Amino acid sequence: KNEVEQSPQNLTAQEGEFITINCSYSVGISALHWLQQHPGGGIVSLFMLSSGKKKHGRLIATINIQEKHSSLHITASHPRDSAVYICAVRSRGGADGLTFGKGTHLIIQP
Amino acid sequence: GAVVSQHPSWVICKSGTSVKIECRSLDFQATTMFWYRQFPKQSLMLMATSNEGSKATYEQGVEKDKFLINHASLTLSTLTVTSAHPEDSSFYICSALQGSGNTIYFGEGSWLTVV
């Protein structure tokens, strides 16, 4: 079973700061997802990665398959970015559900 | 874009009763849907994988007779919590797999409170 570790667990930063959230996993995967969970519980899928790098607006996600590591970056952070960010992986080979990290609780202060 | 709708968003039920949660893929066919549960301040945990037209595959430790999953069509999966207990109070969320790729879309989630 894949183990997914995220760091940091909690992060408080000032508006405008560059944010990095890290994710490591233990077993080869077919895809890695970065998710955003709002206080009400709803989940938004930010990125799905199997290699390389993706960018969407102020968000950038990278993955290093050899090192089994991914990072999510937020540039010019804003209070509305405050949420829990979750890394989730799908193991190779099957139509399996996701294995989730415990999430990073991000607070951006104005 | 693709949308997965989950209903109800909030439900309160009495101990011993059953409650059904629906998960619909609105603009694509989902042969596979997943059900997850999240207790407060804990990570999401996969409960079961639901495949259209066949029995669901449950994760270890999830009681299949208590959490009934039905995936009768390519756009609808239901989770029924039977004989609900206060310990079943949790956030339940579904996701749907689009096509044969890795694109997964999430429902909005359902907060269940058993009193």
Tab-separated table of C-alpha atoms in Angstrom:
chain	number	residue	atom	x	y	z
A	1	LYS	CA	0.000	0.000	0.000
A	2	ASN	CA	1.266	3.432	-0.881
A	3	GLU	CA	2.273	5.702	1.944
A	4	VAL	CA	1.812	9.391	1.246
A	5	GLU	CA	3.596	11.942	3.382
A	6	GLN	CA	2.961	15.634	3.186
A	7	SER	CA	4.828	18.522	4.700
A	8	PRO	CA	4.316	20.834	6.350
A	9	GLN	CA	1.116	19.891	8.153
A	10	ASN	CA	0.370	23.496	8.960
A	11	LEU	CA	1.617	26.644	7.300
A	12	THR	CA	0.833	30.262	8.046
A	13	ALA	CA	2.238	32.910	5.748
A	14	GLN	CA	1.754	36.540	4.833
A	15	GLU	CA	-0.035	37.639	1.726
A	16	GLY	CA	2.310	37.728	-1.223
A	17	GLU	CA	4.675	35.051	-0.009
A	18	PHE	CA	5.771	32.123	-2.152
A	19	ILE	CA	4.352	28.889	-0.767
A	20	THR	CA	5.702	25.368	-1.201
A	21	ILE	CA	3.986	22.195	-0.081
A	22	ASN	CA	5.743	18.872	-0.444
A	23	CYS	CA	4.511	15.339	-0.999
A	24	SER	CA	6.398	12.059	-0.967
A	25	TYR	CA	5.073	8.617	-1.697
A	26	SER	CA	6.503	5.161	-1.296
A	27	VAL	CA	5.385	3.104	-4.283
A	28	GLY	CA	5.310	3.765	-8.010
A	29	ILE	CA	2.204	5.532	-9.198
A	30	SER	CA	0.206	6.123	-12.332
A	31	ALA	CA	-0.832	9.630	-11.311
A	32	LEU	CA	-0.574	12.157	-8.519
A	33	HIS	CA	-3.285	14.644	-7.712
A	34	TRP	CA	-3.156	17.906	-5.851
A	35	LEU	CA	-6.492	18.761	-4.298
A	36	GLN	CA	-7.838	21.761	-2.455
A	37	GLN	CA	-10.354	21.219	0.325
A	38	HIS	CA	-12.373	24.152	1.571
A	39	PRO	CA	-13.701	24.508	5.144
A	40	GLY	CA	-17.102	23.191	4.069
A	41	GLY	CA	-15.447	19.996	2.896
A	42	GLY	CA	-15.785	20.387	-0.843
A	43	ILE	CA	-12.819	19.240	-2.859
A	44	VAL	CA	-11.447	20.851	-5.981
A	45	SER	CA	-8.966	19.040	-8.146
A	46	LEU	CA	-6.062	21.384	-8.884
A	47	PHE	CA	-3.680	19.202	-10.836
A	48	MET	CA	-3.166	15.695	-12.041
A	49	LEU	CA	0.446	14.817	-12.790
A	50	SER	CA	2.250	11.809	-14.092
A	51	SER	CA	5.475	13.593	-14.996
A	52	GLY	CA	7.091	16.982	-15.256
A	53	LYS	CA	5.416	20.212	-14.350
A	54	LYS	CA	2.066	21.935	-14.717
A	55	LYS	CA	1.050	25.539	-14.197
A	56	HIS	CA	-2.361	27.061	-13.733
A	57	GLY	CA	-2.509	30.703	-12.839
A	58	ARG	CA	-0.493	31.230	-9.653
A	59	LEU	CA	-0.264	27.512	-8.966
A	60	ILE	CA	2.585	25.308	-10.106
A	61	ALA	CA	2.917	21.579	-9.517
A	62	THR	CA	5.989	19.490	-10.172
A	63	ILE	CA	6.729	15.815	-9.860
A	64	ASN	CA	9.941	13.814	-9.804
A	65	ILE	CA	9.069	10.219	-10.542
A	66	GLN	CA	12.517	8.858	-9.709
A	67	GLU	CA	12.529	10.500	-6.297
A	68	LYS	CA	8.808	9.819	-5.695
A	69	HIS	CA	8.267	13.422	-4.766
A	70	SER	CA	5.977	16.231	-5.798
A	71	SER	CA	5.673	19.882	-4.843
A	72	LEU	CA	2.862	22.372	-5.066
A	73	HIS	CA	3.844	26.032	-5.275
A	74	ILE	CA	1.683	29.086	-4.887
A	75	THR	CA	3.105	32.372	-6.107
A	76	ALA	CA	1.903	35.742	-4.800
A	77	SER	CA	-0.253	34.028	-2.187
A	78	HIS	CA	-3.570	35.570	-1.230
A	79	PRO	CA	-5.920	35.047	1.738
A	80	ARG	CA	-8.378	33.286	-0.564
A	81	ASP	CA	-5.736	30.574	-1.026
A	82	SER	CA	-6.320	29.569	2.595
A	83	ALA	CA	-7.480	25.960	2.532
A	84	VAL	CA	-6.277	22.436	3.097
A	85	TYR	CA	-4.139	21.151	0.259
A	86	ILE	CA	-4.080	17.420	-0.198
A	87	CYS	CA	-1.742	15.232	-2.174
A	88	ALA	CA	-3.266	11.985	-3.448
A	89	VAL	CA	-1.766	9.198	-5.492
A	90	ARG	CA	-3.138	6.457	-7.638
A	91	SER	CA	-1.023	3.332	-7.689
A	92	ARG	CA	0.076	1.769	-10.943
A	93	GLY	CA	-1.855	-0.870	-12.712
A	94	GLY	CA	-5.379	-0.747	-11.433
A	95	ALA	CA	-8.597	1.186	-11.310
A	96	ASP	CA	-7.909	1.868	-7.684
A	97	GLY	CA	-9.059	4.769	-5.662
A	98	LEU	CA	-6.707	7.376	-4.370
A	99	THR	CA	-4.465	7.231	-1.337
A	100	PHE	CA	-4.377	10.559	0.382
A	101	GLY	CA	-1.849	12.468	2.380
A	102	LYS	CA	-3.030	14.059	5.605
A	103	GLY	CA	-3.156	17.468	4.027
A	104	THR	CA	-1.477	20.805	4.616
A	105	HIS	CA	-3.544	23.418	6.369
A	106	LEU	CA	-2.549	26.725	4.779
A	107	ILE	CA	-3.483	30.115	6.195
A	108	ILE	CA	-2.555	33.251	4.317
A	109	GLN	CA	-2.806	36.340	6.458
A	110	PRO	CA	-3.524	39.730	4.903
B	1	GLY	CA	-16.138	20.752	-17.527
B	2	ALA	CA	-17.139	17.445	-16.058
B	3	VAL	CA	-19.248	17.649	-12.941
B	4	VAL	CA	-20.042	15.148	-10.253
B	5	SER	CA	-23.066	15.939	-8.147
B	6	GLN	CA	-23.565	14.514	-4.679
B	7	HIS	CA	-26.780	14.639	-2.700
B	8	PRO	CA	-27.642	15.414	0.010
B	9	SER	CA	-24.996	17.851	1.175
B	10	TRP	CA	-26.125	17.580	4.766
B	11	VAL	CA	-28.197	14.946	6.480
B	12	ILE	CA	-29.141	14.267	10.062
B	13	CYS	CA	-30.660	10.927	10.927
B	14	LYS	CA	-31.587	8.989	14.023
B	15	SER	CA	-29.604	6.025	15.262
B	16	GLY	CA	-30.806	2.808	13.741
B	17	THR	CA	-32.177	4.326	10.584
B	18	SER	CA	-30.702	4.156	7.107
B	19	VAL	CA	-29.610	7.027	4.925
B	20	LYS	CA	-28.808	7.061	1.237
B	21	ILE	CA	-26.272	9.305	-0.469
B	22	GLU	CA	-26.278	9.697	-4.233
B	23	CYS	CA	-23.370	10.416	-6.531
B	24	ARG	CA	-24.073	11.367	-10.133
B	25	SER	CA	-21.777	12.118	-13.003
B	26	LEU	CA	-23.641	14.825	-14.903
B	27	ASP	CA	-21.942	14.969	-18.273
B	28	PHE	CA	-19.894	11.825	-18.615
B	29	GLN	CA	-20.266	8.123	-18.061
B	30	ALA	CA	-18.408	6.760	-15.093
B	31	THR	CA	-17.810	3.039	-15.081
B	32	THR	CA	-15.942	3.420	-11.823
B	33	MET	CA	-16.830	5.542	-8.839
B	34	PHE	CA	-15.177	5.703	-5.464
B	35	TRP	CA	-16.540	6.386	-2.007
B	36	TYR	CA	-14.419	8.029	0.671
B	37	ARG	CA	-14.919	8.958	4.290
B	38	GLN	CA	-13.223	11.651	6.283
B	39	PHE	CA	-13.416	11.964	10.039
B	40	PRO	CA	-12.648	15.354	11.586
B	41	LYS	CA	-9.028	16.376	11.233
B	42	GLN	CA	-8.155	13.123	9.522
B	43	SER	CA	-7.264	12.325	5.957
B	44	LEU	CA	-9.708	11.020	3.421
B	45	MET	CA	-9.923	7.250	3.379
B	46	LEU	CA	-11.125	5.084	0.535
B	47	MET	CA	-14.102	2.992	1.574
B	48	ALA	CA	-14.976	1.163	-1.598
B	49	THR	CA	-14.675	1.077	-5.351
B	50	SER	CA	-17.961	0.941	-7.204
B	51	ASN	CA	-18.080	-0.560	-10.681
B	52	GLU	CA	-21.159	-0.258	-12.848
B	53	GLY	CA	-23.097	-3.479	-13.029
B	54	SER	CA	-21.010	-5.391	-10.514
B	55	LYS	CA	-20.472	-5.653	-6.805
B	56	ALA	CA	-18.442	-3.004	-5.088
B	57	THR	CA	-14.962	-3.747	-3.817
B	58	TYR	CA	-14.583	-2.748	-0.197
B	59	GLU	CA	-11.418	-1.715	1.566
B	60	GLN	CA	-10.268	-3.687	4.553
B	61	GLY	CA	-12.182	-2.794	7.665
B	62	VAL	CA	-15.230	-1.403	5.848
B	63	GLU	CA	-18.382	-3.441	6.520
B	64	LYS	CA	-20.073	-4.194	3.230
B	65	ASP	CA	-23.365	-5.065	4.910
B	66	LYS	CA	-23.428	-1.740	6.667
B	67	PHE	CA	-22.326	0.444	3.783
B	68	LEU	CA	-24.348	-0.712	0.805
B	69	ILE	CA	-23.119	0.513	-2.548
B	70	ASN	CA	-25.124	0.291	-5.716
B	71	HIS	CA	-23.865	1.374	-9.129
B	72	ALA	CA	-26.842	0.558	-11.285
B	73	SER	CA	-26.085	2.909	-14.137
B	74	LEU	CA	-23.096	4.606	-15.720
B	75	THR	CA	-24.027	7.909	-14.111
B	76	LEU	CA	-25.237	6.984	-10.644
B	77	SER	CA	-23.761	5.315	-7.604
B	78	THR	CA	-25.431	5.271	-4.211
B	79	LEU	CA	-24.071	4.690	-0.739
B	80	THR	CA	-26.564	3.582	1.893
B	81	VAL	CA	-25.498	3.674	5.515
B	82	THR	CA	-27.669	1.097	7.232
B	83	SER	CA	-28.492	0.990	10.944
B	84	ALA	CA	-26.681	4.246	11.348
B	85	HIS	CA	-24.755	4.825	14.546
B	86	PRO	CA	-23.306	8.058	15.915
B	87	GLU	CA	-19.857	6.670	15.098
B	88	ASP	CA	-20.859	6.784	11.424
B	89	SER	CA	-21.102	10.564	11.595
B	90	SER	CA	-18.563	11.733	9.088
B	91	PHE	CA	-17.964	13.489	5.791
B	92	TYR	CA	-18.621	11.176	2.866
B	93	ILE	CA	-17.423	12.073	-0.600
B	94	CYS	CA	-17.546	10.315	-3.910
B	95	SER	CA	-15.409	10.588	-6.978
B	96	ALA	CA	-15.877	9.360	-10.503
B	97	LEU	CA	-13.309	8.135	-12.958
B	98	GLN	CA	-13.713	9.531	-16.436
B	99	GLY	CA	-13.000	7.065	-19.197
B	100	SER	CA	-10.007	4.793	-18.907
B	101	GLY	CA	-7.599	7.520	-17.947
B	102	ASN	CA	-6.612	9.018	-14.669
B	103	THR	CA	-9.008	11.927	-14.563
B	104	ILE	CA	-11.009	11.806	-11.372
B	105	TYR	CA	-13.750	14.256	-10.467
B	106	PHE	CA	-15.065	14.734	-6.959
B	107	GLY	CA	-18.562	15.267	-5.678
B	108	GLU	CA	-19.270	18.070	-3.263
B	109	GLY	CA	-19.430	15.704	-0.316
B	110	SER	CA	-22.108	14.852	2.231
B	111	TRP	CA	-21.998	15.603	5.934
B	112	LEU	CA	-23.758	12.875	7.887
B	113	THR	CA	-24.715	13.360	11.505
B	114	VAL	CA	-26.297	10.465	13.370
B	115	VAL	CA	-28.075	11.436	16.561
